[in-house]
Coordinates of C-alpha atoms and ligand atoms in Angstrom, one line a residue:
X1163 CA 82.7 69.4 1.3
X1164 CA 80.2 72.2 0.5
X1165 CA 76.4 72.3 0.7
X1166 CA 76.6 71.1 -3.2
X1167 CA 78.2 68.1 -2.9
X1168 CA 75.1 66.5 -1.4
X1169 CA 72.5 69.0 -2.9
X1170 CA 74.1 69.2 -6.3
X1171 CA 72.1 72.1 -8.8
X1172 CA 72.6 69.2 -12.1
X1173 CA 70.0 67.3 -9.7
X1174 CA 67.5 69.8 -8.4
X1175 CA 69.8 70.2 -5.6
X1176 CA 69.1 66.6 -4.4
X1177 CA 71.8 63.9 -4.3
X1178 CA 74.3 63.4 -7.5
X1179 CA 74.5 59.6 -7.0
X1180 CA 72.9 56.4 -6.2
X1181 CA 73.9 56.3 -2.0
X1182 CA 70.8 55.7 0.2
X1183 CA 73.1 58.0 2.3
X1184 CA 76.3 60.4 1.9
X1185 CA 79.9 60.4 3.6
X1186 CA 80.9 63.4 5.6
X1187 CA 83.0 64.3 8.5
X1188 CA 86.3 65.9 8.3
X1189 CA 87.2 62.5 6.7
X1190 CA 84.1 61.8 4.7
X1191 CA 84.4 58.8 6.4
X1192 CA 81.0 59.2 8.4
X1193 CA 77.9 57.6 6.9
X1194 CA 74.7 59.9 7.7
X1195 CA 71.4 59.1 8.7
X1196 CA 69.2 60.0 5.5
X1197 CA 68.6 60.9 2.2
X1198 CA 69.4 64.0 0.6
X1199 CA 66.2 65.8 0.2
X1200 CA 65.7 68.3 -3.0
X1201 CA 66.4 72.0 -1.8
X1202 CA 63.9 73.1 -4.7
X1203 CA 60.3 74.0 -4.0
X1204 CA 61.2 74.7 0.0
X1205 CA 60.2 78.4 -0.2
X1206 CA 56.6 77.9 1.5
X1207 CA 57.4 75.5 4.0
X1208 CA 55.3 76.6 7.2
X1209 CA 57.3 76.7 10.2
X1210 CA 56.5 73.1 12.3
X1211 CA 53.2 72.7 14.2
X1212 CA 51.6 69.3 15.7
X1213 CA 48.4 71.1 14.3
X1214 CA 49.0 72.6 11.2
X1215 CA 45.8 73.3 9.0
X1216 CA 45.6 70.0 6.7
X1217 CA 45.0 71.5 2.8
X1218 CA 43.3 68.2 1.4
X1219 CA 40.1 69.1 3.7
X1220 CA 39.2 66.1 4.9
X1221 CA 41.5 65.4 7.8
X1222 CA 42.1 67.2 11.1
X1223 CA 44.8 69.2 11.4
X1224 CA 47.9 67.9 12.2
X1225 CA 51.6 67.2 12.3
X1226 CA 53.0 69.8 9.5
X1227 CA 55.8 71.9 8.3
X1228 CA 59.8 72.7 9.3
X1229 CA 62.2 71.6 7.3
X1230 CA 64.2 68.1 7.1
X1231 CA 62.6 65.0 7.4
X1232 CA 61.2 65.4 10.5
X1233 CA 60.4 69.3 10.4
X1234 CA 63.1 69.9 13.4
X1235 CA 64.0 73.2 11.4
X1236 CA 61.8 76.0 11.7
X1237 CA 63.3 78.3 9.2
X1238 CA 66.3 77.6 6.4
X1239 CA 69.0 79.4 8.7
X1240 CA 68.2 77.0 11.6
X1241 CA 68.7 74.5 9.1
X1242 CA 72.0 75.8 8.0
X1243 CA 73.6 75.5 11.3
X1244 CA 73.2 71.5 11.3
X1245 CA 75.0 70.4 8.2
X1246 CA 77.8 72.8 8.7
X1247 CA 78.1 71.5 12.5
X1248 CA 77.9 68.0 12.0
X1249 CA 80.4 65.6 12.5
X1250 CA 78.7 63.2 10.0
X1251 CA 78.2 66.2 7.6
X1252 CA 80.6 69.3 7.1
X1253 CA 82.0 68.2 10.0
X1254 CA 83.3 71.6 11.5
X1255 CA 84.1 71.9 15.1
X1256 CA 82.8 75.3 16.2
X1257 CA 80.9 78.0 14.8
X1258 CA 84.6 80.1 15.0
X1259 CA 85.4 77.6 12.6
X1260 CA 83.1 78.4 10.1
X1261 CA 83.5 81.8 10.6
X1262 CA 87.0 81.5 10.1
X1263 CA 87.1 79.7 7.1
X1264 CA 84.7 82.5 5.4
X1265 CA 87.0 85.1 6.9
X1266 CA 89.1 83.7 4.7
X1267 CA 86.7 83.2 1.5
X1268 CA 86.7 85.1 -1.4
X1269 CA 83.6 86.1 -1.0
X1270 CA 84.8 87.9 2.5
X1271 CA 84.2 91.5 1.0
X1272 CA 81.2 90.6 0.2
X1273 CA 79.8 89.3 3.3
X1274 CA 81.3 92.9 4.9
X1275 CA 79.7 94.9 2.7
X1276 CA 76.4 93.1 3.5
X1277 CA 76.9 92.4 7.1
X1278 CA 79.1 95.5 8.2
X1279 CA 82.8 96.1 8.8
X1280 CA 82.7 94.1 12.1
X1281 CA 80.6 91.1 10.8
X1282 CA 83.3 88.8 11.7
X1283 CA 84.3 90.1 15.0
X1284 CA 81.8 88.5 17.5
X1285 CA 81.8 84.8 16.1
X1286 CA 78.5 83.9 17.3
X1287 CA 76.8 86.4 15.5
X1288 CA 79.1 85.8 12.4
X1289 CA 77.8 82.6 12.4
X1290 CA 74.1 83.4 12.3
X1291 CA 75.2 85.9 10.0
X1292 CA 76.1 83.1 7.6
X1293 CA 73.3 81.1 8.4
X1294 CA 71.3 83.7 7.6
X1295 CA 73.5 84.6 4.1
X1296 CA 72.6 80.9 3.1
X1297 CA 68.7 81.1 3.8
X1298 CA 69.0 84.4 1.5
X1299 CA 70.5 82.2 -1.2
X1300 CA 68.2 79.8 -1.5
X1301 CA 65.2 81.9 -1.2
X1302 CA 66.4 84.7 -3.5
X1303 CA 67.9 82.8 -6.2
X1304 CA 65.1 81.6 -8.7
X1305 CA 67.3 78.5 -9.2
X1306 CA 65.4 77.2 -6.4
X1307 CA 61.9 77.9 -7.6
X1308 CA 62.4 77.2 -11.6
X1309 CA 58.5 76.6 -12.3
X1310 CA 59.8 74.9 -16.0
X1311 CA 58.7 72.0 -15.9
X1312 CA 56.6 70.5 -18.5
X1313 CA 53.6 70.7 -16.5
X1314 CA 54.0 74.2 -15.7
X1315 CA 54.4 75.3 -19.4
X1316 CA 51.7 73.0 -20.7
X1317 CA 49.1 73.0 -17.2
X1318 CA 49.5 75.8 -15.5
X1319 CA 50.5 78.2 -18.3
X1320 CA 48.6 76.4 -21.1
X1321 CA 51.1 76.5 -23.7
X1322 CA 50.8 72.9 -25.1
X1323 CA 48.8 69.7 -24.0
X1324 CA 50.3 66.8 -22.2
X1325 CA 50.4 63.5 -24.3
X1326 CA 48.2 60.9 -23.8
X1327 CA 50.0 58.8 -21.5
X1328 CA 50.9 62.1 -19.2
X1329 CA 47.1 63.0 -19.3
X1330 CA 46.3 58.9 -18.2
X1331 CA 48.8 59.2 -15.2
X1332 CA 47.7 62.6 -14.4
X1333 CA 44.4 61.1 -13.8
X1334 CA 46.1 58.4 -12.1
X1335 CA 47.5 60.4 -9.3
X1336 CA 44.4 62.3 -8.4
X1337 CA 42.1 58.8 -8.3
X1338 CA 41.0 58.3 -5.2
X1339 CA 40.1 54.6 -6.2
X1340 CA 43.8 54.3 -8.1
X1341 CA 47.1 56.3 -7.1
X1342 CA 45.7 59.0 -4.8
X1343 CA 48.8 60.4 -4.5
X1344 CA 47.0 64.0 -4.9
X1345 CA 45.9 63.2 -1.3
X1346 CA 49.2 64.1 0.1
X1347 CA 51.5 65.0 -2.7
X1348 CA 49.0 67.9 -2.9
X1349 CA 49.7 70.0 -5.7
X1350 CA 47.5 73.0 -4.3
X1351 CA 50.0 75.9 -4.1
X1352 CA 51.7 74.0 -6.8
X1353 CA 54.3 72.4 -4.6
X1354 CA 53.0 68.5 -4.8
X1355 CA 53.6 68.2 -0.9
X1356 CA 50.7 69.2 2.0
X1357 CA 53.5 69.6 4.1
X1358 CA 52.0 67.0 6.1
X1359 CA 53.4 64.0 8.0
X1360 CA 53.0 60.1 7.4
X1361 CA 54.3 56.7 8.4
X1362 CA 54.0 54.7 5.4
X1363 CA 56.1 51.9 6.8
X1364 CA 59.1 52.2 4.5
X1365 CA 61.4 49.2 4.5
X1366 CA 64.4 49.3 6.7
X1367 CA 67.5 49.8 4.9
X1368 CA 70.0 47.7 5.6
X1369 CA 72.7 49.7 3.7
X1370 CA 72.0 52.4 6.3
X1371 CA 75.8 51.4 8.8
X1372 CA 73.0 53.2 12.0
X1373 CA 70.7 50.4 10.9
X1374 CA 73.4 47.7 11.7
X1375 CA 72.2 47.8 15.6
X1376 CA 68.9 46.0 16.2
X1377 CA 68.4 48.7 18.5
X1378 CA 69.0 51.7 16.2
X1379 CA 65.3 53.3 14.7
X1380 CA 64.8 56.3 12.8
X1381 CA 61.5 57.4 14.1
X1382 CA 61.3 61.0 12.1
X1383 CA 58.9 63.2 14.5
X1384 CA 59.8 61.3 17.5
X1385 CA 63.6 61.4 16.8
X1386 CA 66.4 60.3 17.6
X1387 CA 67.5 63.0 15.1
X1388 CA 64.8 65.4 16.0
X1389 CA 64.5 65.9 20.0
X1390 CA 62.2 67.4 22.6
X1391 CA 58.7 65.5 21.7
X1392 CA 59.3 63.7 25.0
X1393 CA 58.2 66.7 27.4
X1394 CA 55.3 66.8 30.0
X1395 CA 53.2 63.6 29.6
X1396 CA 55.4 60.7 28.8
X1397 CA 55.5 59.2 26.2
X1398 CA 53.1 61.5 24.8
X1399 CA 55.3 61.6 21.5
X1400 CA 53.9 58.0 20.7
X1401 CA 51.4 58.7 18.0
X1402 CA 54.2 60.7 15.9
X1403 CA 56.4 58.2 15.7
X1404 CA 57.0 57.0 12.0
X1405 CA 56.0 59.9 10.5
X1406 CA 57.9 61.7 8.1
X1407 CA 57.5 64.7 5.9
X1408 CA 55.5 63.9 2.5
X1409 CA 57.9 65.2 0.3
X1410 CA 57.4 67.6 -3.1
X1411 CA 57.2 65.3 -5.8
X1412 CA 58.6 67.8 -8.4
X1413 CA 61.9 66.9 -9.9
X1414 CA 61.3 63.4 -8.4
X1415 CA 62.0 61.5 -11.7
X1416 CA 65.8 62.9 -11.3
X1417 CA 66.3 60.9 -8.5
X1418 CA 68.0 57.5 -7.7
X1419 CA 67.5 56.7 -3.9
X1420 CA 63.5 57.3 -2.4
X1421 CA 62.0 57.7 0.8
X1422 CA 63.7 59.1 3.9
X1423 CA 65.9 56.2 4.2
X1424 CA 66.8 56.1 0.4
X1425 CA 66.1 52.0 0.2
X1426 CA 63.9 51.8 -2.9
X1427 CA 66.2 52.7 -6.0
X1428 CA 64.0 53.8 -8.9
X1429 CA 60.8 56.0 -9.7
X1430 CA 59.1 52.9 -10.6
X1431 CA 60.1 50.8 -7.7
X1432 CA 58.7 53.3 -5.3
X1433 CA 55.2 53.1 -7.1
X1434 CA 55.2 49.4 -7.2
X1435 CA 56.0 49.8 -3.5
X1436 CA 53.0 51.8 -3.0
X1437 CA 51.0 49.3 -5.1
X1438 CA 51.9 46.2 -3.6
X1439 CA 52.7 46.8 0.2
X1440 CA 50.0 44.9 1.1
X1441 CA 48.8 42.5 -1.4
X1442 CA 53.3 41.4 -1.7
X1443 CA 54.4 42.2 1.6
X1444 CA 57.0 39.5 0.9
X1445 CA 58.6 41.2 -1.8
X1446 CA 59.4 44.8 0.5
X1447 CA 60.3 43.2 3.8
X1448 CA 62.1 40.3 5.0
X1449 CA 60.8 36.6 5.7
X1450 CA 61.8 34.9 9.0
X1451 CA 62.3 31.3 9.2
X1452 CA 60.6 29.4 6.3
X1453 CA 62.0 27.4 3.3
X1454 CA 64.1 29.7 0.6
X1455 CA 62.8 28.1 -3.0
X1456 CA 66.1 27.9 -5.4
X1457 CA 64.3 29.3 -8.4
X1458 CA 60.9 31.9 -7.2
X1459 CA 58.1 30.6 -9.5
X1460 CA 57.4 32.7 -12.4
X1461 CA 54.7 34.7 -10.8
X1462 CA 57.0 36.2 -8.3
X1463 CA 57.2 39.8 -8.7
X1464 CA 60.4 40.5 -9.6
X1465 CA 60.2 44.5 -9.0
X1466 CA 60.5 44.7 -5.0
X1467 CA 63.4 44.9 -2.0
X1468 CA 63.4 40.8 -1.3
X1469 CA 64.3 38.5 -4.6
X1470 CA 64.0 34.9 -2.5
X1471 CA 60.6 33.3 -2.3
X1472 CA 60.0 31.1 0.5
X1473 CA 57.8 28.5 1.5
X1474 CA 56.4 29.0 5.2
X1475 CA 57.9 31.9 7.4
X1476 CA 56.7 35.1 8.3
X1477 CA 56.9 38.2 6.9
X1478 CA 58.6 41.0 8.8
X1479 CA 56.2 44.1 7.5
X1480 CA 57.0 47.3 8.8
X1481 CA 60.2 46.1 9.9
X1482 CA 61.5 49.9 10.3
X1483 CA 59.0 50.7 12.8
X1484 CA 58.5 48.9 16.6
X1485 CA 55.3 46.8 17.1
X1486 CA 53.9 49.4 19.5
X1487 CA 54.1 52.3 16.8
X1488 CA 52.3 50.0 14.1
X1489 CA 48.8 51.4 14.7
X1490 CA 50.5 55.3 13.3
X1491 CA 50.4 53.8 9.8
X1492 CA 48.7 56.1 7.5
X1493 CA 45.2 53.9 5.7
X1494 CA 44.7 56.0 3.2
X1495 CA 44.8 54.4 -0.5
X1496 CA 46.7 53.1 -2.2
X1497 CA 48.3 51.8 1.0
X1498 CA 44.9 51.1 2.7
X1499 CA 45.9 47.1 4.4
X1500 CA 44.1 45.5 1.2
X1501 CA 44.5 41.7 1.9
X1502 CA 47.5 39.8 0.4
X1503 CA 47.6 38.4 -3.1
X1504 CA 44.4 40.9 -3.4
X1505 CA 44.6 43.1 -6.2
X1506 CA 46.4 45.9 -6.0
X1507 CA 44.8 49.7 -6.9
X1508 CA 46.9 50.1 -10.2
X1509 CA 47.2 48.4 -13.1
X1510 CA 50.6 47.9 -15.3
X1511 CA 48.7 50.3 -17.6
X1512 CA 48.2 52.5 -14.2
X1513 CA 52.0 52.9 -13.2
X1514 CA 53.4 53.3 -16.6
X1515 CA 51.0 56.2 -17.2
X1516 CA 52.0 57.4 -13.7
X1517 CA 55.8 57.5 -14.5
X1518 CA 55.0 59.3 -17.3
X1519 CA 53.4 62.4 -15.5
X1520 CA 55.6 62.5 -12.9
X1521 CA 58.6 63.0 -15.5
X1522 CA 56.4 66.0 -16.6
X1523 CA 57.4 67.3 -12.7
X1524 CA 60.7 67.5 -13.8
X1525 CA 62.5 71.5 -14.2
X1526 CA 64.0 72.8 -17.5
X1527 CA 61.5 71.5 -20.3
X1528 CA 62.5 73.0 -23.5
X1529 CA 59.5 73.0 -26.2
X1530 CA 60.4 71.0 -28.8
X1531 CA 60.3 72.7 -32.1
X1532 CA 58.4 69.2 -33.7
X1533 CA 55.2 68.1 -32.8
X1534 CA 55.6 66.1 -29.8
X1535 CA 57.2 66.4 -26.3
X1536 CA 57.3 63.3 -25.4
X1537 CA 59.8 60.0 -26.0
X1538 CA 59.2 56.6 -26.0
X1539 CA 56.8 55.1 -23.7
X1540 CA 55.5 58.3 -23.3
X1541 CA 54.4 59.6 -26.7
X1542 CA 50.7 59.2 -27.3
Ligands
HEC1334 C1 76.7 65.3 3.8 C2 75.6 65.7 2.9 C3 75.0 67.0 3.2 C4 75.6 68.3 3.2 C5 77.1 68.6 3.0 C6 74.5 69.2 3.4 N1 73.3 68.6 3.5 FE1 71.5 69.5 3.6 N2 70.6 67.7 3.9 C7 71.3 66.5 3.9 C8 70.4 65.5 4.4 C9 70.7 64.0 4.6 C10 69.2 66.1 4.8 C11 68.0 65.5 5.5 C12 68.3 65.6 6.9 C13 67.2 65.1 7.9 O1 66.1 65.0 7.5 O2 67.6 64.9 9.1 C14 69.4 67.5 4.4 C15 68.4 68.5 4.5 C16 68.6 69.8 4.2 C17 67.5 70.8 4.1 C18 66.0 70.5 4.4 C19 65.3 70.3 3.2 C20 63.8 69.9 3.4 O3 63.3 69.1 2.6 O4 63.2 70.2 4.4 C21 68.1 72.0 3.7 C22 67.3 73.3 3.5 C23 69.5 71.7 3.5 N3 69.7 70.4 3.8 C24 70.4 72.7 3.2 C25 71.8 72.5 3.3 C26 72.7 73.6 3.3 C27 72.4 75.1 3.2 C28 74.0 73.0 3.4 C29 75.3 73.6 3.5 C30 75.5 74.6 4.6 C31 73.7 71.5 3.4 N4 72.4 71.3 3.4 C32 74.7 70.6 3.5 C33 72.6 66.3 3.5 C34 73.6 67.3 3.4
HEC1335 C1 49.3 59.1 3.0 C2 50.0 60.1 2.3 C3 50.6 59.7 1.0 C4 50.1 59.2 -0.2 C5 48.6 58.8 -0.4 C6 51.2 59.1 -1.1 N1 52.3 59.5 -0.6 FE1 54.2 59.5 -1.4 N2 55.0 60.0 0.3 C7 54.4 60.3 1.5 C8 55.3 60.4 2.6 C9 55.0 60.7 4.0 C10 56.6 60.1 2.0 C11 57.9 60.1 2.8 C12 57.8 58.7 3.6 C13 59.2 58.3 4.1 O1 60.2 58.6 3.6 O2 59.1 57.5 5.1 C14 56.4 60.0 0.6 C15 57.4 59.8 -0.3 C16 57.2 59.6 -1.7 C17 58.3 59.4 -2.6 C18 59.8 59.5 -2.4 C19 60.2 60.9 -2.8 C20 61.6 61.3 -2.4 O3 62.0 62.4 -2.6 O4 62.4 60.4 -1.9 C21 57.7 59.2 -3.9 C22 58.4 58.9 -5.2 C23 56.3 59.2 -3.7 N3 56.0 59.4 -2.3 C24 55.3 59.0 -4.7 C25 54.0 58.9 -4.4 C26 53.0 58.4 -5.4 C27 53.4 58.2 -6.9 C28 51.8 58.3 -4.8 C29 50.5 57.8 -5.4 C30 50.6 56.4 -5.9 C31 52.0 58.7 -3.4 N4 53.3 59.0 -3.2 C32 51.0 58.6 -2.4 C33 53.0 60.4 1.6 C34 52.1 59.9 0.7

């Protein structure tokens, strides 16, 4: 197992296949935790502060920056130590092991030549050494910072015009009435994240094995993964439980699992998520009790987590996230606790010219030598 097979280059360094969660271990018999983030577009993360300067303007300062999910890394060498040391990732034992296995590498010479003649004799330091050869990599190499999208040649470097549908969604996703996903996905600095943290009350995913015990949760900034919020006031953690990093949304549309927990399985699916949390709460989270109907009537939304409609029962919203944290959900639109079977911010028109410009987010856009960029849906 290397660092590619879960951040494979063919996918933006993101996942290479449709599992909420990867194998690994010295068996690759251990489930993980989480979904594989994208490694591109990490170059200006901000090391982690519970008061980090909030670019939309509006809010306070507050939880931002690190790396992972839940920000636990400060810096990209940090970082590297945890895959190659976990047992449910790379699964190595010690850091001697690692260093061993490079002292054995190919690309040993190399690391000499860069790290001196005795790079490998104190393993301890070898191994920050590597740590700090793989931050190097992925900061260096431009692989990791393409900027060829189509919305870099044709926004930012003006060398075409999006199509119509691209232009609709564009103005989708900076509506403050509609998708307001400009209010986090910021794309200021050009990254589409504010680095920010959120509890947007994600569905639990059952096909997480962790997720089996009623007792497991994965609380992002509060842990279990991430550690040491717990310190002098107890408790004191509470209001950052939830919360995980808003993630860059470029090279999105090459995805096939969303969210931290990787439970919704398509662009489109994590939209209508946003669009319908709260006006379909039944279709995203389980119903207790009630009557299961054997056919759902034709105005059942076929789109969400839950394909059963039932008569009576309640609806388990928020089921990832204990009672007591409920209050750390984020209000702003389009997840803003509208009223069920209200109408939601978006309209069909709305999402499908939202998928459209997202796809213009995605790296290695070629001009076409015709007239239009665009296929399908998303031509004019
Ligand atoms: C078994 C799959 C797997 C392997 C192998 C793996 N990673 Fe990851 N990586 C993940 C997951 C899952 C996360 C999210 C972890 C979290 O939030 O707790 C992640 C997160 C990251 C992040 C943070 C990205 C962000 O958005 O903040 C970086 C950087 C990273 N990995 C680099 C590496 C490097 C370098 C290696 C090799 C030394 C590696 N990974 C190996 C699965 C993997
Ligand atoms: C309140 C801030 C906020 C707003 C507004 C917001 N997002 Fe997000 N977004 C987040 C956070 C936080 C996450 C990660 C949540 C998690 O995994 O628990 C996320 C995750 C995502 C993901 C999953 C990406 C991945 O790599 O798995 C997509 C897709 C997404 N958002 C799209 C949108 C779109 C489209 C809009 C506008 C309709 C939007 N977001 C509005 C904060 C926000």
């Amino acid at each position: 197992m290397s660092c590619a097979t879960c951040h494979d280059p063919a996918y933006a360094y993101g996942p290479p296949n449709a599992l909420a969660v990867q194998m690994g271990g010295s068996a690759l018999d251990k489930p993980g935790l989480r979904a594989v983030p994208s490694l591109r577009y990490k170059l200006v993360t901000p090391a982690y502060s519970d008061a980090l300067f909030d670019p939309d303007g509006a809010e306070p300062p507050g939880p931002g920056g690190g790396f992972n999910w839940d920000g636990r890394s400060n810096t990209l060498a940090e970082q590297a130590a945890q895959p190659l040391l976990s047992d449910f990732e790379m699964g190595n034992r010690s850091a001697q092991e690692v260093v061993d296995k490079v002292r054995q590498a190919s690309y040993a010479p190399m690391f000499l030549e860069a790290f001196g003649g005795q790079a490998f004799a104190d393993a301890d330091k070898a191994f920050v050494f590597i740590t700090q050869s793989l931050e190097a990599f992925q900061k260096e190499d431009p692989d990791f910072r393409p900027y060829s999208s189509k919305f870099d040649a044709y926004v930012m470097r003006g060398e075409g015009v999006l199509s119509v549908p691209e232009q609709r969604g564009k103005a989708v996703f900076y509506d403050p009435r509609r998708g307001n996903c400009a209010a986090c996905h910021i794309p200021d600095l050009n990254q589409f994240t504010d680095q920010m943290y959120a509890s947007i009350g994600v569905p639990r995913n059952p096909a997480i094995p962790a997720n089996g015990s009623e007792k497991f949760y994965d609380l992002g900034l509060c842990g279990p993964l991430r550690k040491g919020f717990t310190g002098a006031v107890p408790d004191s953690s509470d209001e950052l439980c939830g919360m995980f990093k808003t993630p860059t949304l470029r090279n999105v549309a090459t995805r096939s699992v969303f969210f931290h927990n990787g439970v919704i399985t398509s662009l489109e699916q994590a939209i209508r998520f946003y669009n319908t949390r709260d006006t379909h709460p039944e279709i995203w989270y389980p119903t207790k009790g009630g009557v299961p109907r054997s056919t759902p009537s034709a105005s059942f939304p076929s789109y969400g987590l839950v394909a059963t409609q039932y008569d009576g029962g309640k609806v388990q919203k928020f089921n990832d996230l204990p009672e007591r944290y409920r209050e750390n959900i984020d209000p702003q639109m389009p997840l803003d606790g509208r009223a069920p079977a209200s109408a939601p911010a978006m309209s069909e028109q709305d999402i499908a010219d939202l998928i459209c410009f997202l796809n213009t987010l995605t790296d290695g856009f070629v001009k076409p030598a015709g007239k239009d960029a665009s296929s399908g849906k998303c031509v004019s």
